[in-house]
mmCIF file of C-alpha atoms in Angstrom:
data_model
loop_
_atom_site.group_PDB
_atom_site.id
_atom_site.type_symbol
_atom_site.label_atom_id
_atom_site.label_comp_id
_atom_site.label_asym_id
_atom_site.label_seq_id
_atom_site.Cartn_x
_atom_site.Cartn_y
_atom_site.Cartn_z
ATOM 1 C CA UNK D 1 -0.104 0.155 -0.183
ATOM 2 C CA UNK D 2 2.983 2.212 0.726
ATOM 3 C CA UNK D 3 4.428 1.764 -2.816
ATOM 4 C CA UNK D 4 1.062 2.831 -4.533
ATOM 5 C CA UNK D 5 1.132 5.764 -2.343
ATOM 6 C CA UNK D 6 4.557 6.798 -3.201
ATOM 7 C CA UNK D 7 4.005 5.365 -7.089
ATOM 8 C CA UNK D 8 0.909 8.069 -6.976
ATOM 9 C CA UNK D 9 2.884 10.888 -5.716
ATOM 10 C CA UNK D 10 6.129 10.447 -8.049
ATOM 11 C CA UNK D 11 3.236 10.131 -10.564
ATOM 12 C CA UNK D 12 1.106 13.578 -9.393
ATOM 13 C CA UNK D 13 4.471 15.533 -9.055
ATOM 14 C CA UNK D 14 5.863 14.742 -12.296
ATOM 15 C CA UNK D 15 2.300 15.690 -14.133
ATOM 16 C CA UNK D 16 2.099 18.857 -12.459
ATOM 17 C CA UNK D 17 5.714 19.925 -13.176
ATOM 18 C CA UNK D 18 5.655 18.891 -16.917
ATOM 19 C CA UNK D 19 1.660 20.824 -17.134
ATOM 20 C CA UNK D 20 3.844 23.857 -15.636
ATOM 21 C CA UNK D 21 6.610 23.898 -18.157
ATOM 22 C CA UNK D 22 4.233 23.801 -21.149
ATOM 23 C CA UNK D 23 2.149 26.450 -19.236
ATOM 24 C CA UNK D 24 5.287 28.246 -19.537
ATOM 25 C CA UNK D 25 6.471 27.473 -23.079
ATOM 26 C CA UNK D 26 2.966 28.867 -24.438
ATOM 27 C CA UNK D 27 3.404 31.842 -22.651
ATOM 28 C CA UNK D 28 6.575 32.555 -24.294
ATOM 29 C CA UNK D 29 5.315 31.373 -27.625
ATOM 30 C CA UNK D 30 2.800 34.038 -27.294
ATOM 31 C CA UNK D 31 5.282 36.676 -26.618
ATOM 32 C CA UNK D 32 5.400 36.650 -22.698
ATOM 33 C CA UNK D 33 8.680 36.764 -22.335
ATOM 34 C CA UNK D 34 8.903 38.319 -18.675
ATOM 35 C CA UNK D 35 8.392 34.448 -17.527
ATOM 36 C CA UNK D 36 11.459 32.877 -16.081
ATOM 37 C CA UNK D 37 10.139 29.264 -14.993
ATOM 38 C CA UNK D 38 11.267 27.361 -12.178
ATOM 39 C CA UNK D 39 13.865 24.773 -12.480
ATOM 40 C CA UNK D 40 14.257 22.982 -9.198
ATOM 41 C CA UNK D 41 14.584 19.079 -11.042
ATOM 42 C CA UNK D 42 17.756 17.291 -12.111
ATOM 43 C CA UNK D 43 15.818 14.971 -14.423
ATOM 44 C CA UNK D 44 14.693 15.353 -17.804
ATOM 45 C CA UNK D 45 12.127 17.551 -16.916
ATOM 46 C CA UNK D 46 14.402 19.939 -15.457
ATOM 47 C CA UNK D 47 15.966 19.971 -18.540
ATOM 48 C CA UNK D 48 13.222 20.682 -20.868
ATOM 49 C CA UNK D 49 12.532 23.907 -18.446
ATOM 50 C CA UNK D 50 15.633 24.979 -18.910
ATOM 51 C CA UNK D 51 15.632 24.405 -22.430
ATOM 52 C CA UNK D 52 12.509 26.873 -22.095
ATOM 53 C CA UNK D 53 14.559 29.026 -19.963
ATOM 54 C CA UNK D 54 17.340 29.493 -23.036
ATOM 55 C CA UNK D 55 14.875 30.069 -25.336
ATOM 56 C CA UNK D 56 13.124 32.641 -23.674
ATOM 57 C CA UNK D 57 16.827 34.597 -23.107
ATOM 58 C CA UNK D 58 17.583 34.425 -27.042
ATOM 59 C CA UNK D 59 14.349 35.552 -28.052
ATOM 60 C CA UNK D 60 14.539 38.837 -25.367
ATOM 61 C CA UNK D 61 18.305 38.966 -26.892
ATOM 62 C CA UNK D 62 16.905 39.172 -30.772
ATOM 63 C CA UNK D 63 14.167 41.583 -29.574
ATOM 64 C CA UNK D 64 16.633 43.799 -27.765
ATOM 65 C CA UNK D 65 18.864 44.023 -30.987
ATOM 66 C CA UNK D 66 15.763 44.490 -33.164
ATOM 67 C CA UNK D 67 15.022 47.409 -30.896
ATOM 68 C CA UNK D 68 18.155 49.329 -30.554
ATOM 69 C CA UNK D 69 18.662 48.920 -34.182
ATOM 70 C CA UNK D 70 15.590 50.489 -35.139
ATOM 71 C CA UNK D 71 14.181 47.869 -37.088
ATOM 72 C CA UNK D 72 11.328 46.420 -34.341
ATOM 73 C CA UNK D 73 9.243 48.835 -32.236
#
């Protein structure tokens, strides 16, 4: 019974973290670049969150360069 409970808690945490990363990725895709996703995991889910964070940083840098050159307002 304890193993079932531990398995359920692990699955619940994984699904919650994946859903949160998905919501952050969607906000970044919408152009809401002020969102910084949390990255507290040291596994594949954490790697995915870090990739979203890196993509956000790259997008912010590109927008700042475009704005400073006058190509984008």
